[in-house]
PDB file of C-alpha atoms and ligand atoms in Angstrom:
ATOM      1  CA  UNK A 315    -175.270 -86.007 -24.427  1.00 33.00           C
ATOM      2  CA  UNK A 316    -175.208 -84.602 -20.907  1.00 36.00           C
ATOM      3  CA  UNK A 317    -178.344 -83.283 -19.268  1.00 41.00           C
ATOM      4  CA  UNK A 318    -176.785 -79.862 -18.972  1.00 45.00           C
ATOM      5  CA  UNK A 319    -176.076 -79.639 -22.737  1.00 43.00           C
ATOM      6  CA  UNK A 320    -179.544 -80.917 -23.570  1.00 41.00           C
ATOM      7  CA  UNK A 321    -181.155 -78.215 -21.412  1.00 47.00           C
ATOM      8  CA  UNK A 322    -179.024 -75.549 -23.053  1.00 48.00           C
ATOM      9  CA  UNK A 323    -180.089 -76.646 -26.437  1.00 53.00           C
ATOM     10  CA  UNK A 324    -183.722 -76.971 -25.650  1.00 84.00           C
ATOM     11  CA  UNK A 325    -184.442 -73.493 -24.292  1.00 94.00           C
ATOM     12  CA  UNK A 326    -186.304 -71.658 -27.042  1.00 96.00           C
ATOM     13  CA  UNK A 327    -188.822 -69.440 -25.264  1.00 97.00           C
ATOM     14  CA  UNK A 328    -189.024 -67.150 -22.214  1.00 98.00           C
ATOM     15  CA  UNK A 329    -192.311 -66.412 -20.593  1.00 98.00           C
ATOM     16  CA  UNK A 330    -192.479 -63.392 -18.256  1.00 98.00           C
ATOM     17  CA  UNK A 331    -194.984 -62.863 -15.493  1.00 98.00           C
ATOM     18  CA  UNK A 332    -195.853 -59.191 -15.318  1.00 98.00           C
ATOM     19  CA  UNK A 333    -196.636 -57.891 -11.816  1.00 96.00           C
ATOM     20  CA  UNK A 334    -193.465 -58.272  -9.688  1.00 95.00           C
ATOM     21  CA  UNK A 335    -191.259 -59.567 -12.547  1.00 97.00           C
ATOM     22  CA  UNK A 336    -191.405 -56.921 -15.332  1.00 98.00           C
ATOM     23  CA  UNK A 337    -192.987 -54.141 -13.262  1.00 95.00           C
ATOM     24  CA  UNK A 338    -192.985 -52.840  -9.823  1.00 89.00           C
ATOM     25  CA  UNK A 339    -196.767 -53.102  -9.460  1.00 95.00           C
ATOM     26  CA  UNK A 340    -197.068 -55.735  -6.770  1.00 92.00           C
ATOM     27  CA  UNK A 341    -197.108 -53.020  -3.996  1.00 93.00           C
ATOM     28  CA  UNK A 342    -199.844 -51.131  -5.823  1.00 96.00           C
ATOM     29  CA  UNK A 343    -202.050 -54.246  -5.864  1.00 97.00           C
ATOM     30  CA  UNK A 344    -201.384 -54.666  -2.096  1.00 97.00           C
ATOM     31  CA  UNK A 345    -202.264 -50.990  -1.392  1.00 97.00           C
ATOM     32  CA  UNK A 346    -205.526 -51.289  -3.317  1.00 98.00           C
ATOM     33  CA  UNK A 347    -206.483 -54.456  -1.433  1.00 98.00           C
ATOM     34  CA  UNK A 348    -205.612 -52.938   1.862  1.00 98.00           C
ATOM     35  CA  UNK A 349    -208.054 -50.142   1.102  1.00 98.00           C
ATOM     36  CA  UNK A 350    -210.886 -52.672   0.701  1.00 98.00           C
ATOM     37  CA  UNK A 351    -209.825 -54.486   3.890  1.00 98.00           C
ATOM     38  CA  UNK A 352    -209.810 -51.263   5.809  1.00 97.00           C
ATOM     39  CA  UNK A 353    -213.532 -50.723   4.963  1.00 96.00           C
ATOM     40  CA  UNK A 354    -214.226 -54.082   6.753  1.00 97.00           C
ATOM     41  CA  UNK A 355    -211.933 -53.276   9.676  1.00 97.00           C
ATOM     42  CA  UNK A 356    -209.547 -55.947   8.421  1.00 98.00           C
ATOM     43  CA  UNK A 357    -205.763 -55.540   8.169  1.00 98.00           C
ATOM     44  CA  UNK A 358    -204.417 -57.511   5.245  1.00 98.00           C
ATOM     45  CA  UNK A 359    -200.955 -58.681   6.247  1.00 97.00           C
ATOM     46  CA  UNK A 360    -197.895 -58.862   3.960  1.00 95.00           C
ATOM     47  CA  UNK A 361    -197.843 -62.594   4.441  1.00 95.00           C
ATOM     48  CA  UNK A 362    -201.447 -62.886   3.335  1.00 97.00           C
ATOM     49  CA  UNK A 363    -200.663 -60.586   0.373  1.00 96.00           C
ATOM     50  CA  UNK A 364    -197.964 -63.057  -0.779  1.00 93.00           C
ATOM     51  CA  UNK A 365    -200.739 -65.618  -1.173  1.00 94.00           C
ATOM     52  CA  UNK A 366    -202.592 -63.191  -3.498  1.00 96.00           C
ATOM     53  CA  UNK A 367    -199.696 -62.806  -5.928  1.00 95.00           C
ATOM     54  CA  UNK A 368    -200.478 -64.421  -9.283  1.00 93.00           C
ATOM     55  CA  UNK A 369    -204.083 -64.987  -8.233  1.00 95.00           C
ATOM     56  CA  UNK A 370    -207.061 -63.514 -10.200  1.00 96.00           C
ATOM     57  CA  UNK A 371    -208.958 -60.505  -8.911  1.00 97.00           C
ATOM     58  CA  UNK A 372    -212.075 -62.602  -8.269  1.00 96.00           C
ATOM     59  CA  UNK A 373    -210.178 -65.406  -6.363  1.00 96.00           C
ATOM     60  CA  UNK A 374    -208.341 -62.658  -4.355  1.00 97.00           C
ATOM     61  CA  UNK A 375    -211.516 -60.951  -3.122  1.00 98.00           C
ATOM     62  CA  UNK A 376    -212.877 -64.409  -2.108  1.00 97.00           C
ATOM     63  CA  UNK A 377    -209.736 -65.167  -0.144  1.00 97.00           C
ATOM     64  CA  UNK A 378    -209.705 -61.738   1.539  1.00 98.00           C
ATOM     65  CA  UNK A 379    -213.360 -61.923   2.526  1.00 98.00           C
ATOM     66  CA  UNK A 380    -212.695 -65.412   3.971  1.00 98.00           C
ATOM     67  CA  UNK A 381    -209.710 -64.214   6.018  1.00 98.00           C
ATOM     68  CA  UNK A 382    -211.750 -61.266   7.261  1.00 98.00           C
ATOM     69  CA  UNK A 383    -214.578 -63.647   8.286  1.00 98.00           C
ATOM     70  CA  UNK A 384    -217.045 -61.740   5.993  1.00 97.00           C
ATOM     71  CA  UNK A 385    -219.802 -63.182   3.935  1.00 97.00           C
ATOM     72  CA  UNK A 386    -220.949 -61.338   0.849  1.00 97.00           C
ATOM     73  CA  UNK A 387    -223.192 -61.933  -2.117  1.00 97.00           C
ATOM     74  CA  UNK A 388    -221.604 -62.476  -5.531  1.00 97.00           C
ATOM     75  CA  UNK A 389    -222.833 -59.006  -6.515  1.00 97.00           C
ATOM     76  CA  UNK A 390    -221.233 -57.415  -3.441  1.00 98.00           C
ATOM     77  CA  UNK A 391    -217.991 -59.238  -4.102  1.00 98.00           C
ATOM     78  CA  UNK A 392    -218.016 -58.028  -7.763  1.00 98.00           C
ATOM     79  CA  UNK A 393    -218.538 -54.499  -6.551  1.00 98.00           C
ATOM     80  CA  UNK A 394    -215.565 -54.745  -4.132  1.00 98.00           C
ATOM     81  CA  UNK A 395    -213.424 -56.144  -6.869  1.00 98.00           C
ATOM     82  CA  UNK A 396    -214.537 -53.318  -9.182  1.00 98.00           C
ATOM     83  CA  UNK A 397    -213.660 -50.712  -6.567  1.00 98.00           C
ATOM     84  CA  UNK A 398    -210.283 -52.336  -5.919  1.00 98.00           C
ATOM     85  CA  UNK A 399    -209.469 -52.174  -9.582  1.00 98.00           C
ATOM     86  CA  UNK A 400    -210.515 -48.542  -9.835  1.00 98.00           C
ATOM     87  CA  UNK A 401    -208.147 -47.739  -7.021  1.00 98.00           C
ATOM     88  CA  UNK A 402    -205.352 -49.912  -8.436  1.00 98.00           C
ATOM     89  CA  UNK A 403    -205.603 -48.192 -11.896  1.00 98.00           C
ATOM     90  CA  UNK A 404    -205.560 -44.773 -10.194  1.00 98.00           C
ATOM     91  CA  UNK A 405    -202.295 -45.753  -8.445  1.00 98.00           C
ATOM     92  CA  UNK A 406    -200.924 -46.895 -11.879  1.00 98.00           C
ATOM     93  CA  UNK A 407    -201.514 -43.502 -13.451  1.00 97.00           C
ATOM     94  CA  UNK A 408    -197.941 -42.424 -12.838  1.00 95.00           C
ATOM     95  CA  UNK A 409    -196.347 -45.675 -14.010  1.00 97.00           C
ATOM     96  CA  UNK A 410    -193.556 -45.312 -16.593  1.00 97.00           C
ATOM     97  CA  UNK A 411    -190.225 -46.528 -17.677  1.00 96.00           C
ATOM     98  CA  UNK A 412    -188.855 -45.890 -14.179  1.00 96.00           C
ATOM     99  CA  UNK A 413    -191.068 -48.652 -12.847  1.00 96.00           C
ATOM    100  CA  UNK A 414    -189.633 -51.403 -14.990  1.00 97.00           C
ATOM    101  CA  UNK A 415    -187.704 -53.623 -12.641  1.00 97.00           C
ATOM    102  CA  UNK A 416    -183.872 -53.490 -12.681  1.00 97.00           C
ATOM    103  CA  UNK A 417    -182.236 -55.099 -15.711  1.00 97.00           C
ATOM    104  CA  UNK A 418    -185.524 -56.310 -17.321  1.00 97.00           C
ATOM    105  CA  UNK A 419    -185.354 -54.086 -20.336  1.00 97.00           C
ATOM    106  CA  UNK A 420    -181.763 -55.062 -21.283  1.00 97.00           C
ATOM    107  CA  UNK A 421    -182.491 -58.779 -20.574  1.00 98.00           C
ATOM    108  CA  UNK A 422    -185.439 -58.730 -22.910  1.00 97.00           C
ATOM    109  CA  UNK A 423    -183.510 -56.973 -25.674  1.00 97.00           C
ATOM    110  CA  UNK A 424    -180.527 -59.437 -25.267  1.00 97.00           C
ATOM    111  CA  UNK A 425    -183.025 -62.356 -25.452  1.00 97.00           C
ATOM    112  CA  UNK A 426    -184.573 -61.043 -28.699  1.00 96.00           C
ATOM    113  CA  UNK A 427    -181.090 -60.708 -30.143  1.00 96.00           C
ATOM    114  CA  UNK A 428    -180.488 -64.404 -29.285  1.00 94.00           C
ATOM    115  CA  UNK A 429    -183.643 -65.359 -31.222  1.00 91.00           C
ATOM    116  CA  UNK A 430    -185.401 -66.537 -28.143  1.00 97.00           C
ATOM    117  CA  UNK A 431    -189.171 -66.333 -28.431  1.00 97.00           C
ATOM    118  CA  UNK A 432    -190.820 -64.169 -25.787  1.00 98.00           C
ATOM    119  CA  UNK A 433    -194.266 -63.961 -24.188  1.00 98.00           C
ATOM    120  CA  UNK A 434    -195.984 -62.309 -21.180  1.00 98.00           C
ATOM    121  CA  UNK A 435    -198.090 -64.719 -19.137  1.00 98.00           C
ATOM    122  CA  UNK A 436    -200.013 -62.737 -16.455  1.00 98.00           C
ATOM    123  CA  UNK A 437    -203.074 -63.250 -14.366  1.00 97.00           C
ATOM    124  CA  UNK A 438    -203.851 -59.536 -14.676  1.00 98.00           C
ATOM    125  CA  UNK A 439    -206.652 -58.217 -16.801  1.00 98.00           C
ATOM    126  CA  UNK A 440    -204.786 -54.977 -16.909  1.00 98.00           C
ATOM    127  CA  UNK A 441    -201.605 -56.423 -18.417  1.00 98.00           C
ATOM    128  CA  UNK A 442    -201.732 -54.527 -21.744  1.00 98.00           C
ATOM    129  CA  UNK A 443    -202.548 -51.222 -20.062  1.00 97.00           C
ATOM    130  CA  UNK A 444    -199.618 -51.613 -17.706  1.00 98.00           C
ATOM    131  CA  UNK A 445    -197.225 -52.660 -20.480  1.00 98.00           C
ATOM    132  CA  UNK A 446    -198.414 -49.621 -22.429  1.00 97.00           C
ATOM    133  CA  UNK A 447    -197.752 -47.261 -19.502  1.00 97.00           C
ATOM    134  CA  UNK A 448    -194.298 -48.740 -18.998  1.00 97.00           C
ATOM    135  CA  UNK A 449    -193.622 -48.050 -22.759  1.00 96.00           C
ATOM    136  CA  UNK A 450    -192.818 -51.659 -23.623  1.00 96.00           C
ATOM    137  CA  UNK A 451    -196.093 -53.044 -25.074  1.00 97.00           C
ATOM    138  CA  UNK A 452    -194.435 -53.241 -28.488  1.00 95.00           C
ATOM    139  CA  UNK A 453    -191.668 -55.515 -27.236  1.00 95.00           C
ATOM    140  CA  UNK A 454    -194.159 -58.385 -26.799  1.00 96.00           C
ATOM    141  CA  UNK A 455    -196.053 -59.800 -29.687  1.00 91.00           C
ATOM    142  CA  UNK A 456    -197.556 -62.538 -27.455  1.00 98.00           C
ATOM    143  CA  UNK A 457    -199.393 -61.553 -24.276  1.00 98.00           C
ATOM    144  CA  UNK A 458    -201.703 -64.001 -22.532  1.00 98.00           C
ATOM    145  CA  UNK A 459    -203.492 -62.223 -19.738  1.00 98.00           C
ATOM    146  CA  UNK A 460    -206.322 -62.671 -17.247  1.00 97.00           C
ATOM    147  CA  UNK A 461    -208.877 -61.946 -20.007  1.00 97.00           C
ATOM    148  CA  UNK A 462    -207.800 -65.073 -21.882  1.00 97.00           C
ATOM    149  CA  UNK A 463    -207.800 -67.760 -19.236  1.00 97.00           C
ATOM    150  CA  UNK A 464    -210.449 -69.396 -17.042  1.00 95.00           C
ATOM    151  CA  UNK A 465    -208.158 -70.629 -14.254  1.00 94.00           C
ATOM    152  CA  UNK A 466    -205.860 -68.799 -11.893  1.00 90.00           C
ATOM    153  CA  UNK A 467    -202.314 -69.864 -11.244  1.00 95.00           C
ATOM    154  CA  UNK A 468    -201.227 -72.432  -9.959  1.00 97.00           C
ATOM    155  CA  UNK A 469    -203.315 -73.810 -12.777  1.00 97.00           C
ATOM    156  CA  UNK A 470    -200.869 -73.916 -15.724  1.00 98.00           C
ATOM    157  CA  UNK A 471    -203.377 -72.674 -18.294  1.00 98.00           C
ATOM    158  CA  UNK A 472    -201.827 -69.142 -18.761  1.00 98.00           C
ATOM    159  CA  UNK A 473    -198.321 -70.683 -19.493  1.00 98.00           C
ATOM    160  CA  UNK A 474    -199.622 -73.569 -21.590  1.00 98.00           C
ATOM    161  CA  UNK A 475    -201.439 -71.067 -23.739  1.00 98.00           C
ATOM    162  CA  UNK A 476    -198.256 -69.038 -24.116  1.00 98.00           C
ATOM    163  CA  UNK A 477    -196.336 -72.094 -25.240  1.00 98.00           C
ATOM    164  CA  UNK A 478    -199.101 -73.003 -27.792  1.00 98.00           C
ATOM    165  CA  UNK A 479    -199.012 -69.602 -29.343  1.00 98.00           C
ATOM    166  CA  UNK A 480    -195.167 -69.581 -29.301  1.00 98.00           C
ATOM    167  CA  UNK A 481    -195.407 -73.062 -30.969  1.00 98.00           C
ATOM    168  CA  UNK A 482    -192.965 -74.433 -28.416  1.00 97.00           C
ATOM    169  CA  UNK A 483    -193.035 -77.510 -26.271  1.00 97.00           C
ATOM    170  CA  UNK A 484    -193.360 -76.696 -22.519  1.00 97.00           C
ATOM    171  CA  UNK A 485    -189.983 -78.228 -21.777  1.00 95.00           C
ATOM    172  CA  UNK A 486    -188.354 -75.609 -24.075  1.00 96.00           C
ATOM    173  CA  UNK A 487    -189.664 -72.709 -21.981  1.00 97.00           C
ATOM    174  CA  UNK A 488    -188.485 -70.876 -18.951  1.00 97.00           C
ATOM    175  CA  UNK A 489    -191.047 -68.965 -16.775  1.00 98.00           C
ATOM    176  CA  UNK A 490    -190.008 -66.025 -14.701  1.00 98.00           C
ATOM    177  CA  UNK A 491    -192.293 -65.636 -11.679  1.00 98.00           C
ATOM    178  CA  UNK A 492    -192.386 -63.688  -8.434  1.00 96.00           C
ATOM    179  CA  UNK A 493    -195.207 -65.774  -6.807  1.00 96.00           C
ATOM    180  CA  UNK A 494    -195.386 -69.201  -5.340  1.00 96.00           C
ATOM    181  CA  UNK A 495    -198.642 -69.803  -7.237  1.00 96.00           C
ATOM    182  CA  UNK A 496    -196.851 -68.906 -10.484  1.00 97.00           C
ATOM    183  CA  UNK A 497    -193.866 -71.188  -9.777  1.00 98.00           C
ATOM    184  CA  UNK A 498    -196.358 -73.974  -9.191  1.00 98.00           C
ATOM    185  CA  UNK A 499    -198.144 -73.133 -12.408  1.00 98.00           C
ATOM    186  CA  UNK A 500    -194.836 -73.371 -14.350  1.00 98.00           C
ATOM    187  CA  UNK A 501    -194.104 -76.738 -12.736  1.00 98.00           C
ATOM    188  CA  UNK A 502    -197.619 -77.910 -13.547  1.00 98.00           C
ATOM    189  CA  UNK A 503    -197.007 -76.786 -17.160  1.00 98.00           C
ATOM    190  CA  UNK A 504    -193.849 -78.818 -17.363  1.00 97.00           C
ATOM    191  CA  UNK A 505    -191.654 -75.739 -17.770  1.00 97.00           C
ATOM    192  CA  UNK A 506    -188.459 -74.500 -16.070  1.00 96.00           C
ATOM    193  CA  UNK A 507    -189.055 -71.869 -13.486  1.00 97.00           C
ATOM    194  CA  UNK A 508    -186.998 -68.938 -12.323  1.00 97.00           C
ATOM    195  CA  UNK A 509    -188.045 -67.272  -9.049  1.00 97.00           C
ATOM    196  CA  UNK A 510    -187.575 -63.478  -9.127  1.00 97.00           C
ATOM    197  CA  UNK A 511    -187.126 -61.211  -6.141  1.00 94.00           C
ATOM    198  CA  UNK A 512    -188.453 -63.265  -3.179  1.00 84.00           C
ATOM    199  CA  UNK A 513    -185.855 -65.187  -1.295  1.00 83.00           C
ATOM    200  CA  UNK A 514    -188.305 -67.713   0.064  1.00 90.00           C
ATOM    201  CA  UNK A 515    -189.804 -68.975  -3.171  1.00 95.00           C
ATOM    202  CA  UNK A 516    -189.826 -72.736  -3.129  1.00 95.00           C
ATOM    203  CA  UNK A 517    -189.470 -75.444  -5.811  1.00 96.00           C
ATOM    204  CA  UNK A 518    -188.188 -73.133  -8.609  1.00 97.00           C
ATOM    205  CA  UNK A 519    -185.264 -74.428 -10.707  1.00 95.00           C
ATOM    206  CA  UNK A 520    -183.256 -71.157 -10.020  1.00 95.00           C
ATOM    207  CA  UNK A 521    -183.656 -67.900  -8.170  1.00 96.00           C
ATOM    208  CA  UNK A 522    -182.543 -64.378  -9.108  1.00 96.00           C
ATOM    209  CA  UNK A 523    -182.812 -61.164  -7.126  1.00 96.00           C
ATOM    210  CA  UNK A 524    -183.474 -59.244 -10.352  1.00 96.00           C
ATOM    211  CA  UNK A 525    -182.267 -59.189 -13.954  1.00 97.00           C
ATOM    212  CA  UNK A 526    -179.481 -56.629 -13.404  1.00 97.00           C
ATOM    213  CA  UNK A 527    -176.298 -57.634 -15.250  1.00 96.00           C
ATOM    214  CA  UNK A 528    -177.848 -60.973 -16.296  1.00 97.00           C
ATOM    215  CA  UNK A 529    -177.553 -62.308 -19.846  1.00 96.00           C
ATOM    216  CA  UNK A 530    -179.786 -65.030 -21.267  1.00 96.00           C
ATOM    217  CA  UNK A 531    -176.671 -67.240 -21.862  1.00 94.00           C
ATOM    218  CA  UNK A 532    -175.602 -66.889 -18.261  1.00 93.00           C
ATOM    219  CA  UNK A 533    -179.086 -67.690 -16.986  1.00 94.00           C
ATOM    220  CA  UNK A 534    -179.399 -70.814 -19.228  1.00 91.00           C
ATOM    221  CA  UNK A 535    -175.980 -71.895 -17.965  1.00 88.00           C
ATOM    222  CA  UNK A 536    -176.954 -71.410 -14.353  1.00 87.00           C
ATOM    223  CA  UNK A 537    -180.071 -73.390 -14.943  1.00 86.00           C
ATOM    224  CA  UNK A 538    -178.180 -76.276 -16.439  1.00 81.00           C
ATOM    225  CA  UNK A 539    -175.817 -76.555 -13.532  1.00 75.00           C
TER     226      UNK A 539
HETATM  227  P1  B16 B1327    -205.832 -57.660 -12.134  1.00 62.54           P
HETATM  228  P2  B16 B1327    -199.246 -61.389 -12.496  1.00 62.54           P
HETATM  229  C1  B16 B1327    -201.413 -60.835 -10.949  1.00 62.54           C
HETATM  230  O1  B16 B1327    -200.536 -60.474 -11.957  1.00 62.54           O
HETATM  231  C2  B16 B1327    -201.066 -60.158  -9.682  1.00 62.54           C
HETATM  232  O2  B16 B1327    -199.891 -60.800  -9.134  1.00 62.54           O
HETATM  233  C3  B16 B1327    -202.136 -60.290  -8.632  1.00 62.54           C
HETATM  234  O3  B16 B1327    -201.760 -59.597  -7.513  1.00 62.54           O
HETATM  235  C4  B16 B1327    -203.432 -59.729  -9.256  1.00 62.54           C
HETATM  236  O4  B16 B1327    -204.543 -59.919  -8.344  1.00 62.54           O
HETATM  237  C5  B16 B1327    -203.722 -60.465 -10.573  1.00 62.54           C
HETATM  238  O5  B16 B1327    -202.684 -60.334 -11.427  1.00 62.54           O
HETATM  239  C6  B16 B1327    -204.945 -59.915 -11.165  1.00 62.54           C
HETATM  240  O6  B16 B1327    -204.732 -58.623 -11.595  1.00 62.54           O
HETATM  241  O7  B16 B1327    -206.757 -57.271 -10.993  1.00 62.54           O
HETATM  242  O8  B16 B1327    -205.019 -56.473 -12.701  1.00 62.54           O
HETATM  243  O9  B16 B1327    -206.685 -58.320 -13.247  1.00 62.54           O
HETATM  244  O10 B16 B1327    -198.349 -61.442 -11.273  1.00 62.54           O
HETATM  245  O11 B16 B1327    -199.816 -62.798 -12.791  1.00 62.54           O
HETATM  246  O12 B16 B1327    -198.700 -60.604 -13.615  1.00 62.54           O
HETATM  247 MG1   MG B1328    -196.480 -61.725 -10.362  1.00 62.54          MG
END
């Protein structure tokens, strides 16, 4: 049996990152971090922000303080992270169906019709709140979020946990990710990875601009080629 056919037959589960894959929230995280940086007279660049994607809130504040050359106690860092989250959630107030990224809703529905098992694997502790606001919380029976894992991406913990709950082998799963840390987490988990949005994502098996017009069959075909 050719490798291509084997791959097609083996894909049984799809694991979606949230911020930047399902929802247009990556810019809101950036805005909220910039507001913290501003207080320290530090400008968080877009390139630095790319390194924060997929990274936990605590690890993000540590990185930003380090870039800014600031040294804080643990309590101070927690207070900044708390403030960032308060601002982030206030920006999320107006989130709705319009903020689901192009084609995602149709792709998810088509995947369910093909009996593929679905999960969300996100570093965010706000994942359920965000999915609720988008109106698609009910689409996912399995959500592994930042409250359920100890280690940030690129550690594979979040995706391994998804596969365990889905009762699938990692090699039967495709991960959709917008961050380099997330792509590396998928590789570390032994899963296929599809980079979403960013042209310059490295080491993923396949890249898509977004899900518009894409069917699960097409995607699995493209992955196999
Ligand atoms: P929170 P993802 C990640 O979500 C974001 O990419 C990252 O920017 C954020 O810091 C992290 O969640 C933690 O989010 O502060 O809401 O717990 O991309 O893994 O869905
Ligand atoms: Mg993301």
